[in-house]
Amino acid sequence: MRIAVLGTGYVGLVSGVCLAEIGHNVTCLDIRPEIISTLQSGTSSIYEPGMDEVLKTCLANGNIRFSLPTPEVISEHELLLIAVGTPSTSEGIDLSQVERASVLAGKALSLNATLRTIVVKSTVVPGTTLDVVTRVILENTSRSRESFGIGMNPEFLREGCAIEDFNNPDRIVIGFEDEIARTDLLEMYNYFDCEKIEVNTKTAELIKYANNYFLALLISATNEIANLSAVIGGIDPVAVMKGVVADGRWRNKGGVSPGIVSYLLPGPGFGGSCFPKDVVALKEFGLNLGLPMLIASSILTINEAQPEVSVSHAFQHLDLKHHEKALVLGLAFKPDTDDVRESPAFGITKELKKLGLDISVYDPLGLENFMSEVEVEVTPINHSPSISDFRVIVLVTPWQEFSEMIYTQATNQIIFDPRRALDRLKLADGVQYLGIGVTS
Ligand code: UDX
């Protein structure tokens, strides 16, 4: 199938190369010429494990190409996937990029009849595909509504394992408004034999938000219990949550924990490009419809406070000298990505600064991005640091290399582990360990 993908962010690029890898003929489009030339040279414009290899394979076999978006290029394809950004604003999501993409789609549809189906992959609030995208397309095309398909196909890709997620989907949501879109979407995903959920586009849009809302809810609810444990004292929240997930309803047969259980661990709060933005968008959307959106609000309130709450609980009994040296390990919002968007590392660093500490920061991939956004004074370290130079070590993002570094190098430091990623038994006797619910 000939597929054009508009937008080469995480979602567009991963979807484009993976669709090319399973045999489709794909053109990825972006308005930034520098991104197009980078991709044409075989270099990925985003960090994602496995991306360089897939890109090279598909460039070599001719299944993928890259271009600036024009109606002419788009019209050479059968299906257009719109995968542009939808940032949250105080008034809801910003649809300007989706609207520009819809104008292009309308013009491309007018050029010939090869282009059949327009599918929204960007995360948009319910009704956007049916009301906004379809309306803008019709305003910009000579084609009748019956002559083309309109679909919505949300993504569930996790950064850091997006290619693996694309290639091993749990389910594929086929949102459609007509038989043309339904047939084309089913053909596009024919390669995968997972469950295909066929719904209208509004339902597809809400499935995406509901999914992230529930994952974010688990994290905030767990953190509320963890904070309560810390205030009561003498309760380890990890033991509490272990008691919760031992319930057979959280387990697969045979006792194996499904992936969802990791969202039931205390931590410094969620970040990234999706959870914060999507819960805000869902809350605003509901408020505008007159609903109180109490749970969505609480998910966000707990999350925003979590860096401060976790630092203040952990450090409350410590008498640290002013300008004591602290090292923050891990700045990306999670391991295996260079993405620092909404990373809890910002909040934690700010709170540590309030304690009067002199802070150095390190991350294997996210340092540059973090330094361009951080608002408090910190010293960047460009290479794997030596722990012995610091009095306080804070493990914000648990890259695998950090645990080993701490186990082998830490001798008498104060270690703050807000994610409870370390095994305390592996730490040297002189180390003072702090984590949510653990202050000595
Ligand atoms: C998320 C969704 O998981 C994915 O399905 C969706 O379509 C895009 O948004 P992503 O943001 O890449 O993916 O990361 P995810 O691994 O889900 O983590 C999101 C946040 O939750 C991160 O801040 C992470 O640190 C935190 N998290 C994640 C936890 O606190 N505990 C976990 O077990 C997993």
Short mmCIF file of C-alpha atoms and ligand atoms in Angstrom, two decimals:
data_model
loop_
_atom_site.label_atom_id
_atom_site.label_comp_id
_atom_site.label_asym_id
_atom_site.label_seq_id
_atom_site.Cartn_x
_atom_site.Cartn_y
_atom_site.Cartn_z
CA MET A 1 0.00 0.00 0.00
CA ARG A 2 1.29 3.52 -0.72
CA ILE A 3 1.17 5.51 2.52
CA ALA A 4 2.15 9.12 3.24
CA VAL A 5 2.88 10.04 6.86
CA LEU A 6 2.73 13.72 7.73
CA GLY A 7 4.92 14.64 10.72
CA THR A 8 8.21 12.99 11.63
CA GLY A 9 8.06 13.20 15.42
CA TYR A 10 8.19 10.03 17.52
CA VAL A 11 4.81 8.81 16.33
CA GLY A 12 5.09 9.68 12.63
CA LEU A 13 8.64 8.49 12.13
CA VAL A 14 8.27 5.25 14.08
CA SER A 15 4.99 4.45 12.31
CA GLY A 16 6.45 5.37 8.91
CA VAL A 17 9.58 3.22 9.13
CA CYS A 18 7.75 0.30 10.72
CA LEU A 19 5.04 0.34 8.04
CA ALA A 20 7.82 0.43 5.43
CA GLU A 21 9.54 -2.49 7.14
CA ILE A 22 6.44 -4.68 6.82
CA GLY A 23 6.35 -4.00 3.09
CA HIS A 24 4.36 -0.82 2.51
CA ASN A 25 5.65 1.94 0.28
CA VAL A 26 5.95 4.92 2.64
CA THR A 27 6.80 8.60 2.30
CA CYS A 28 7.43 10.51 5.52
CA LEU A 29 6.73 14.23 5.22
CA ASP A 30 7.86 17.14 7.34
CA ILE A 31 7.94 20.91 6.87
CA ARG A 32 11.48 21.12 8.34
CA PRO A 33 13.95 20.70 5.43
CA GLU A 34 16.84 19.92 7.81
CA ILE A 35 14.91 16.95 9.23
CA ILE A 36 14.18 15.67 5.73
CA SER A 37 17.84 15.81 4.67
CA THR A 38 18.98 14.17 7.93
CA LEU A 39 16.54 11.32 7.37
CA GLN A 40 17.42 11.02 3.68
CA SER A 41 21.05 10.51 4.71
CA GLY A 42 19.99 7.54 6.83
CA THR A 43 20.33 9.27 10.21
CA SER A 44 17.40 9.30 12.58
CA SER A 45 16.18 12.68 13.79
CA ILE A 46 15.01 11.15 17.09
CA TYR A 47 16.65 8.76 19.53
CA GLU A 48 14.83 5.45 19.55
CA PRO A 49 16.50 2.05 20.01
CA GLY A 50 16.52 0.10 16.73
CA MET A 51 15.55 3.11 14.59
CA ASP A 52 18.86 3.46 12.71
CA GLU A 53 18.82 -0.18 11.61
CA VAL A 54 15.20 -0.13 10.36
CA LEU A 55 15.82 3.17 8.60
CA LYS A 56 18.87 1.83 6.77
CA THR A 57 17.08 -1.36 5.72
CA CYS A 58 14.08 0.52 4.32
CA LEU A 59 16.19 3.14 2.55
CA ALA A 60 18.21 0.33 0.97
CA ASN A 61 15.15 -1.61 -0.25
CA GLY A 62 13.44 1.58 -1.43
CA ASN A 63 10.36 1.20 0.80
CA ILE A 64 10.83 4.58 2.43
CA ARG A 65 11.48 8.08 1.21
CA PHE A 66 11.36 11.52 2.78
CA SER A 67 9.98 14.74 1.38
CA LEU A 68 8.62 18.17 2.17
CA PRO A 69 4.82 17.99 2.31
CA THR A 70 3.10 19.16 -0.85
CA PRO A 71 -0.35 18.23 -2.18
CA GLU A 72 1.38 16.70 -5.21
CA VAL A 73 3.54 14.31 -3.17
CA ILE A 74 0.63 13.36 -0.89
CA SER A 75 -1.64 12.71 -3.87
CA GLU A 76 0.69 9.96 -5.12
CA HIS A 77 -0.36 7.80 -2.14
CA GLU A 78 -3.47 5.86 -1.26
CA LEU A 79 -3.61 6.71 2.41
CA LEU A 80 -2.43 9.73 4.40
CA LEU A 81 -1.62 9.38 8.10
CA ILE A 82 -1.69 12.70 9.96
CA ALA A 83 0.87 12.46 12.79
CA VAL A 84 1.60 16.09 13.60
CA GLY A 85 1.88 17.55 17.10
CA THR A 86 -1.13 18.51 19.26
CA PRO A 87 0.36 20.45 22.20
CA SER A 88 -1.84 21.24 25.21
CA THR A 89 -2.68 24.86 25.91
CA SER A 90 -4.70 26.42 28.72
CA GLU A 91 -7.69 26.45 26.36
CA GLY A 92 -7.38 22.81 25.28
CA ILE A 93 -5.24 21.24 22.58
CA ASP A 94 -3.66 23.33 19.85
CA LEU A 95 -5.05 22.01 16.58
CA SER A 96 -3.24 24.40 14.25
CA GLN A 97 -0.87 21.71 12.89
CA VAL A 98 -3.76 19.26 12.41
CA GLU A 99 -5.73 21.94 10.57
CA ARG A 100 -2.78 22.75 8.27
CA ALA A 101 -2.41 19.03 7.57
CA SER A 102 -6.13 18.83 6.73
CA VAL A 103 -5.79 21.70 4.25
CA LEU A 104 -2.98 19.80 2.50
CA ALA A 105 -5.07 16.63 2.55
CA GLY A 106 -7.99 18.43 0.93
CA LYS A 107 -5.79 19.85 -1.82
CA ALA A 108 -4.12 16.49 -2.40
CA LEU A 109 -7.52 14.77 -2.69
CA SER A 110 -8.48 17.24 -5.44
CA LEU A 111 -5.46 16.32 -7.56
CA ASN A 112 -6.45 12.74 -8.38
CA ALA A 113 -8.44 9.78 -7.19
CA THR A 114 -5.49 7.66 -6.05
CA LEU A 115 -5.60 9.22 -2.59
CA ARG A 116 -8.52 7.51 -0.88
CA THR A 117 -8.24 7.73 2.87
CA ILE A 118 -7.17 10.31 5.44
CA VAL A 119 -6.39 8.92 8.90
CA VAL A 120 -5.64 10.95 12.03
CA LYS A 121 -2.91 9.38 14.18
CA SER A 122 -2.22 12.46 16.29
CA THR A 123 -3.82 12.42 19.75
CA VAL A 124 -6.92 14.61 19.45
CA VAL A 125 -9.98 15.08 21.65
CA PRO A 126 -13.20 13.24 20.71
CA GLY A 127 -14.94 14.75 17.72
CA THR A 128 -11.85 16.36 16.16
CA THR A 129 -11.55 13.93 13.24
CA LEU A 130 -15.26 14.03 12.47
CA ASP A 131 -15.82 17.74 13.00
CA VAL A 132 -12.57 19.65 12.45
CA VAL A 133 -10.49 17.46 10.12
CA THR A 134 -13.39 16.46 7.86
CA ARG A 135 -14.70 20.03 7.70
CA VAL A 136 -11.29 21.52 6.77
CA ILE A 137 -10.70 18.82 4.16
CA LEU A 138 -14.11 19.49 2.57
CA GLU A 139 -13.40 23.24 2.56
CA ASN A 140 -10.23 22.55 0.56
CA THR A 141 -11.26 19.91 -1.94
CA SER A 142 -13.44 19.53 -4.98
CA ARG A 143 -14.10 15.89 -4.03
CA SER A 144 -17.41 14.78 -2.53
CA ARG A 145 -17.43 13.40 1.03
CA GLU A 146 -18.52 9.96 -0.26
CA SER A 147 -15.46 9.64 -2.51
CA PHE A 148 -12.87 9.38 0.28
CA GLY A 149 -12.43 7.73 3.66
CA ILE A 150 -11.96 9.33 7.09
CA GLY A 151 -10.33 7.36 9.89
CA MET A 152 -8.69 7.69 13.29
CA ASN A 153 -6.00 5.31 14.48
CA PRO A 154 -4.41 6.19 17.84
CA GLU A 155 -0.91 5.11 18.79
CA PHE A 156 0.20 3.38 22.00
CA LEU A 157 3.94 3.59 21.52
CA ARG A 158 6.19 4.00 24.55
CA GLU A 159 9.30 6.06 23.99
CA GLY A 160 12.41 3.94 24.32
CA CYS A 161 10.66 0.83 22.98
CA ALA A 162 8.45 2.39 20.31
CA ILE A 163 9.67 0.15 17.48
CA GLU A 164 9.16 -2.97 19.56
CA ASP A 165 5.69 -1.71 20.56
CA PHE A 166 4.75 -1.01 16.94
CA ASN A 167 5.88 -4.46 15.86
CA ASN A 168 4.12 -6.23 18.75
CA PRO A 169 0.84 -4.39 19.25
CA ASP A 170 -1.54 -5.46 22.03
CA ARG A 171 -4.39 -4.16 19.93
CA ILE A 172 -4.97 -1.89 16.97
CA VAL A 173 -7.81 0.61 17.15
CA ILE A 174 -9.47 1.04 13.77
CA GLY A 175 -11.56 4.21 13.98
CA PHE A 176 -13.59 4.89 10.83
CA GLU A 177 -16.46 6.95 9.50
CA ASP A 178 -17.03 4.96 6.30
CA GLU A 179 -16.26 1.67 4.62
CA ILE A 180 -13.38 3.15 2.55
CA ALA A 181 -11.40 4.05 5.68
CA ARG A 182 -12.26 0.78 7.43
CA THR A 183 -11.07 -1.32 4.47
CA ASP A 184 -7.89 0.70 4.03
CA LEU A 185 -6.99 0.61 7.72
CA LEU A 186 -7.57 -3.13 7.89
CA GLU A 187 -5.39 -3.59 4.81
CA MET A 188 -2.64 -1.37 6.24
CA TYR A 189 -2.53 -3.49 9.41
CA ASN A 190 -3.24 -6.83 7.74
CA TYR A 191 0.27 -8.02 8.70
CA PHE A 192 -0.60 -7.98 12.43
CA ASP A 193 -2.81 -10.66 13.94
CA CYS A 194 -3.59 -8.90 17.24
CA GLU A 195 -7.08 -7.82 18.26
CA LYS A 196 -8.44 -5.08 15.98
CA ILE A 197 -10.97 -2.87 17.71
CA GLU A 198 -13.37 -1.40 15.15
CA VAL A 199 -15.14 1.74 16.35
CA ASN A 200 -16.20 5.18 15.16
CA THR A 201 -13.56 7.92 15.17
CA LYS A 202 -14.85 9.62 18.36
CA THR A 203 -14.53 6.36 20.27
CA ALA A 204 -11.02 5.79 18.87
CA GLU A 205 -10.04 9.27 20.04
CA LEU A 206 -11.36 8.67 23.55
CA ILE A 207 -9.71 5.24 23.83
CA LYS A 208 -6.32 6.91 23.50
CA TYR A 209 -7.02 9.45 26.25
CA ALA A 210 -8.70 6.90 28.51
CA ASN A 211 -5.68 4.61 28.21
CA ASN A 212 -3.19 7.25 29.30
CA TYR A 213 -5.59 8.59 31.94
CA PHE A 214 -5.76 5.15 33.60
CA LEU A 215 -1.99 4.64 33.52
CA ALA A 216 -1.42 8.12 34.97
CA LEU A 217 -4.14 7.41 37.57
CA LEU A 218 -2.29 4.30 38.75
CA ILE A 219 0.91 6.31 39.22
CA SER A 220 -0.76 9.18 41.10
CA ALA A 221 -2.87 6.82 43.26
CA THR A 222 0.25 4.84 44.16
CA ASN A 223 2.10 8.03 45.02
CA GLU A 224 -0.77 9.17 47.26
CA ILE A 225 -0.50 5.88 49.20
CA ALA A 226 3.31 6.20 49.27
CA ASN A 227 3.10 9.75 50.65
CA LEU A 228 0.60 8.62 53.27
CA SER A 229 2.94 5.79 54.29
CA ALA A 230 5.80 8.27 54.60
CA VAL A 231 3.79 10.64 56.81
CA ILE A 232 2.53 7.83 59.08
CA GLY A 233 6.11 6.58 59.44
CA GLY A 234 7.39 3.05 59.87
CA ILE A 235 5.61 1.87 56.72
CA ASP A 236 7.47 0.98 53.55
CA PRO A 237 5.18 1.90 50.63
CA VAL A 238 6.90 -0.66 48.42
CA ALA A 239 5.77 -3.36 50.87
CA VAL A 240 2.27 -1.87 50.82
CA MET A 241 2.10 -2.02 47.04
CA LYS A 242 3.57 -5.51 47.04
CA GLY A 243 0.63 -6.47 49.22
CA VAL A 244 -1.75 -4.89 46.71
CA VAL A 245 -0.35 -6.47 43.56
CA ALA A 246 -0.23 -9.89 45.21
CA ASP A 247 -3.99 -9.90 44.60
CA GLY A 248 -4.51 -12.46 41.86
CA ARG A 249 -6.50 -9.95 39.85
CA TRP A 250 -3.25 -8.04 39.14
CA ARG A 251 -1.48 -11.16 37.90
CA ASN A 252 -1.42 -13.45 34.92
CA LYS A 253 -1.96 -17.13 35.50
CA GLY A 254 1.24 -18.60 36.92
CA GLY A 255 1.90 -15.51 39.04
CA VAL A 256 3.74 -13.51 36.37
CA SER A 257 3.20 -9.77 36.84
CA PRO A 258 1.87 -8.03 33.76
CA GLY A 259 3.59 -4.79 32.66
CA ILE A 260 0.85 -2.69 34.22
CA VAL A 261 2.10 -3.58 37.71
CA SER A 262 5.17 -1.38 37.23
CA TYR A 263 2.81 1.62 37.25
CA LEU A 264 2.01 0.66 40.86
CA LEU A 265 5.43 1.59 42.23
CA PRO A 266 6.01 4.79 44.18
CA GLY A 267 8.06 7.42 42.40
CA PRO A 268 8.73 11.09 41.73
CA GLY A 269 5.71 11.35 39.41
CA PHE A 270 5.14 10.83 35.73
CA GLY A 271 6.52 12.91 32.88
CA GLY A 272 7.03 12.61 29.15
CA SER A 273 5.24 13.91 26.13
CA CYS A 274 1.97 12.05 26.70
CA PHE A 275 0.67 11.52 30.25
CA PRO A 276 0.84 15.14 31.47
CA LYS A 277 -0.41 16.59 28.17
CA ASP A 278 -3.16 14.04 27.65
CA VAL A 279 -4.59 14.22 31.17
CA VAL A 280 -4.62 18.04 30.95
CA ALA A 281 -6.37 17.85 27.56
CA LEU A 282 -8.97 15.37 28.83
CA LYS A 283 -9.62 17.47 31.92
CA GLU A 284 -10.07 20.68 29.90
CA PHE A 285 -12.26 18.87 27.39
CA GLY A 286 -14.55 17.55 30.14
CA LEU A 287 -14.66 20.89 31.97
CA ASN A 288 -15.75 22.59 28.77
CA LEU A 289 -18.60 20.10 28.58
CA GLY A 290 -19.65 20.99 32.13
CA LEU A 291 -18.21 17.93 33.90
CA PRO A 292 -16.15 18.46 37.08
CA MET A 293 -13.35 16.06 35.97
CA LEU A 294 -12.40 15.50 39.61
CA ILE A 295 -10.18 12.48 39.10
CA ALA A 296 -8.28 13.97 36.16
CA SER A 297 -7.65 17.10 38.28
CA SER A 298 -6.42 15.05 41.21
CA ILE A 299 -4.10 12.95 39.02
CA LEU A 300 -2.44 16.18 37.91
CA THR A 301 -2.40 17.85 41.34
CA ILE A 302 -0.72 14.85 42.96
CA ASN A 303 1.76 14.60 40.12
CA GLU A 304 2.73 18.26 40.15
CA ALA A 305 3.41 18.15 43.89
CA GLN A 306 5.27 14.83 43.86
CA PRO A 307 8.86 16.10 43.35
CA GLU A 308 8.45 18.54 46.25
CA VAL A 309 6.65 16.03 48.48
CA SER A 310 9.21 13.30 47.87
CA VAL A 311 12.21 15.58 48.50
CA SER A 312 10.74 17.18 51.62
CA HIS A 313 9.83 13.80 53.18
CA ALA A 314 13.19 12.26 52.43
CA PHE A 315 15.36 15.17 53.58
CA GLN A 316 13.25 16.37 56.54
CA HIS A 317 15.55 15.04 59.29
CA LEU A 318 18.85 15.81 57.60
CA ASP A 319 20.99 18.73 58.55
CA LEU A 320 22.89 19.39 55.34
CA LYS A 321 25.57 22.05 55.12
CA HIS A 322 25.03 24.88 52.66
CA HIS A 323 26.81 24.23 49.35
CA GLU A 324 27.14 20.53 50.07
CA LYS A 325 27.74 18.85 46.69
CA ALA A 326 24.89 16.83 45.19
CA LEU A 327 24.81 14.77 42.00
CA VAL A 328 21.53 14.19 40.15
CA LEU A 329 21.70 11.01 38.09
CA GLY A 330 19.13 10.71 35.30
CA LEU A 331 17.42 13.67 33.66
CA ALA A 332 15.38 12.12 30.85
CA PHE A 333 11.76 11.43 31.86
CA LYS A 334 12.57 7.72 31.81
CA PRO A 335 15.56 5.55 30.81
CA ASP A 336 16.48 4.85 27.18
CA THR A 337 15.38 8.19 25.81
CA ASP A 338 16.88 11.67 25.44
CA ASP A 339 13.43 13.20 26.01
CA VAL A 340 13.26 15.48 29.07
CA ARG A 341 9.74 16.82 28.47
CA GLU A 342 7.95 17.19 31.82
CA SER A 343 10.71 15.15 33.47
CA PRO A 344 10.44 15.00 37.28
CA ALA A 345 14.18 15.82 37.26
CA PHE A 346 13.24 19.51 36.86
CA GLY A 347 11.10 19.56 40.00
CA ILE A 348 13.52 17.47 42.05
CA THR A 349 16.48 19.69 41.08
CA LYS A 350 14.52 22.78 42.04
CA GLU A 351 13.67 21.30 45.46
CA LEU A 352 17.28 20.23 46.09
CA LYS A 353 18.39 23.74 45.26
CA LYS A 354 16.04 25.08 47.94
CA LEU A 355 17.97 22.93 50.43
CA GLY A 356 21.08 24.97 49.54
CA LEU A 357 22.88 22.17 47.71
CA ASP A 358 25.35 22.73 44.87
CA ILE A 359 24.01 20.51 42.12
CA SER A 360 25.73 18.68 39.28
CA VAL A 361 23.66 16.74 36.77
CA TYR A 362 24.32 13.82 34.45
CA ASP A 363 22.34 11.75 31.95
CA PRO A 364 23.67 9.43 29.24
CA LEU A 365 21.43 11.01 26.55
CA GLY A 366 19.27 13.79 27.96
CA LEU A 367 21.89 16.21 29.34
CA GLU A 368 21.83 18.70 26.47
CA ASN A 369 18.02 18.84 26.36
CA PHE A 370 17.86 19.24 30.15
CA MET A 371 20.42 22.05 30.20
CA SER A 372 18.48 24.01 27.60
CA GLU A 373 15.36 24.00 29.81
CA VAL A 374 16.49 23.89 33.43
CA GLU A 375 15.76 27.09 35.35
CA VAL A 376 17.97 26.65 38.42
CA GLU A 377 21.76 26.80 38.42
CA VAL A 378 23.30 23.36 37.91
CA THR A 379 26.65 22.10 36.62
CA PRO A 380 26.43 19.69 33.68
CA ILE A 381 28.72 16.65 33.67
CA ASN A 382 29.40 15.35 30.18
CA HIS A 383 30.88 11.97 31.06
CA SER A 384 30.05 9.23 33.51
CA PRO A 385 30.77 10.93 36.86
CA SER A 386 32.72 9.73 39.88
CA ILE A 387 30.42 9.36 42.85
CA SER A 388 33.17 9.96 45.40
CA ASP A 389 33.19 13.68 44.50
CA PHE A 390 29.69 14.12 45.98
CA ARG A 391 28.05 14.01 49.41
CA VAL A 392 24.49 13.49 48.11
CA ILE A 393 23.50 11.27 45.17
CA VAL A 394 19.97 11.51 43.77
CA LEU A 395 18.85 8.76 41.40
CA VAL A 396 15.96 10.34 39.49
CA THR A 397 15.90 8.25 36.30
CA PRO A 398 17.06 4.67 36.79
CA TRP A 399 19.26 4.04 33.75
CA GLN A 400 20.67 0.56 34.23
CA GLU A 401 24.29 1.76 34.49
CA PHE A 402 23.47 3.94 37.53
CA SER A 403 22.63 1.12 39.96
CA GLU A 404 25.93 -0.62 39.29
CA MET A 405 27.78 2.70 39.60
CA ILE A 406 26.18 3.32 43.01
CA TYR A 407 26.69 -0.24 44.30
CA THR A 408 30.38 -0.23 43.40
CA GLN A 409 31.36 3.37 44.14
CA ALA A 410 29.17 4.69 46.97
CA THR A 411 30.84 4.35 50.38
CA ASN A 412 29.51 7.00 52.77
CA GLN A 413 27.16 9.13 50.68
CA ILE A 414 23.55 10.06 51.28
CA ILE A 415 21.58 8.37 48.50
CA PHE A 416 18.09 9.56 47.61
CA ASP A 417 16.24 7.03 45.46
CA PRO A 418 12.74 8.42 44.83
CA ARG A 419 11.85 5.55 42.48
CA ARG A 420 13.03 2.91 44.93
CA ALA A 421 15.13 1.45 42.12
CA LEU A 422 18.07 0.31 44.27
CA ASP A 423 18.45 -2.87 46.30
CA ARG A 424 19.42 -1.56 49.74
CA LEU A 425 21.18 -4.82 50.59
CA LYS A 426 23.73 -4.14 47.86
CA LEU A 427 24.72 -0.75 49.28
CA ALA A 428 27.86 -0.27 51.38
CA ASP A 429 27.31 -0.07 55.15
CA GLY A 430 28.30 3.61 55.37
CA VAL A 431 25.66 4.73 52.89
CA GLN A 432 22.61 6.57 54.21
CA TYR A 433 19.61 5.54 52.09
CA LEU A 434 16.59 7.79 51.54
CA GLY A 435 13.53 6.91 49.49
CA ILE A 436 9.81 7.58 49.71
CA GLY A 437 8.88 6.10 53.08
CA VAL A 438 12.51 5.41 53.99
CA THR A 439 14.40 8.15 55.80
CA SER A 440 17.32 6.32 57.36
C1 UDX B 1 2.96 6.61 27.15
C2 UDX B 1 2.04 5.39 27.05
O1 UDX B 1 2.57 4.32 27.84
C3 UDX B 1 1.87 4.98 25.61
O2 UDX B 1 0.97 3.90 25.52
C4 UDX B 1 1.27 6.21 24.92
O3 UDX B 1 0.68 6.07 23.75
C5 UDX B 1 2.31 7.34 24.94
O4 UDX B 1 2.48 7.66 26.32
P1 UDX B 1 5.55 7.05 27.26
O5 UDX B 1 5.19 8.45 27.65
O6 UDX B 1 6.62 6.83 26.28
O7 UDX B 1 4.26 6.26 26.73
O8 UDX B 1 6.03 6.29 28.59
P2 UDX B 1 5.61 5.32 29.74
O9 UDX B 1 6.65 4.26 29.76
O10 UDX B 1 4.21 4.88 29.76
O11 UDX B 1 5.89 6.28 30.98
C6 UDX B 1 5.20 7.49 31.19
C7 UDX B 1 5.57 8.07 32.53
O12 UDX B 1 5.19 7.22 33.56
C8 UDX B 1 7.07 8.27 32.72
O13 UDX B 1 7.31 9.44 33.46
C9 UDX B 1 7.50 7.09 33.51
O14 UDX B 1 8.65 7.31 34.28
C10 UDX B 1 6.29 6.88 34.36
N1 UDX B 1 6.20 5.49 34.71
C11 UDX B 1 6.13 4.58 33.72
C12 UDX B 1 6.21 5.14 36.02
O15 UDX B 1 6.29 5.99 36.90
N2 UDX B 1 6.13 3.82 36.31
C13 UDX B 1 6.07 2.88 35.33
O16 UDX B 1 6.00 1.71 35.66
C14 UDX B 1 6.07 3.25 34.00
#
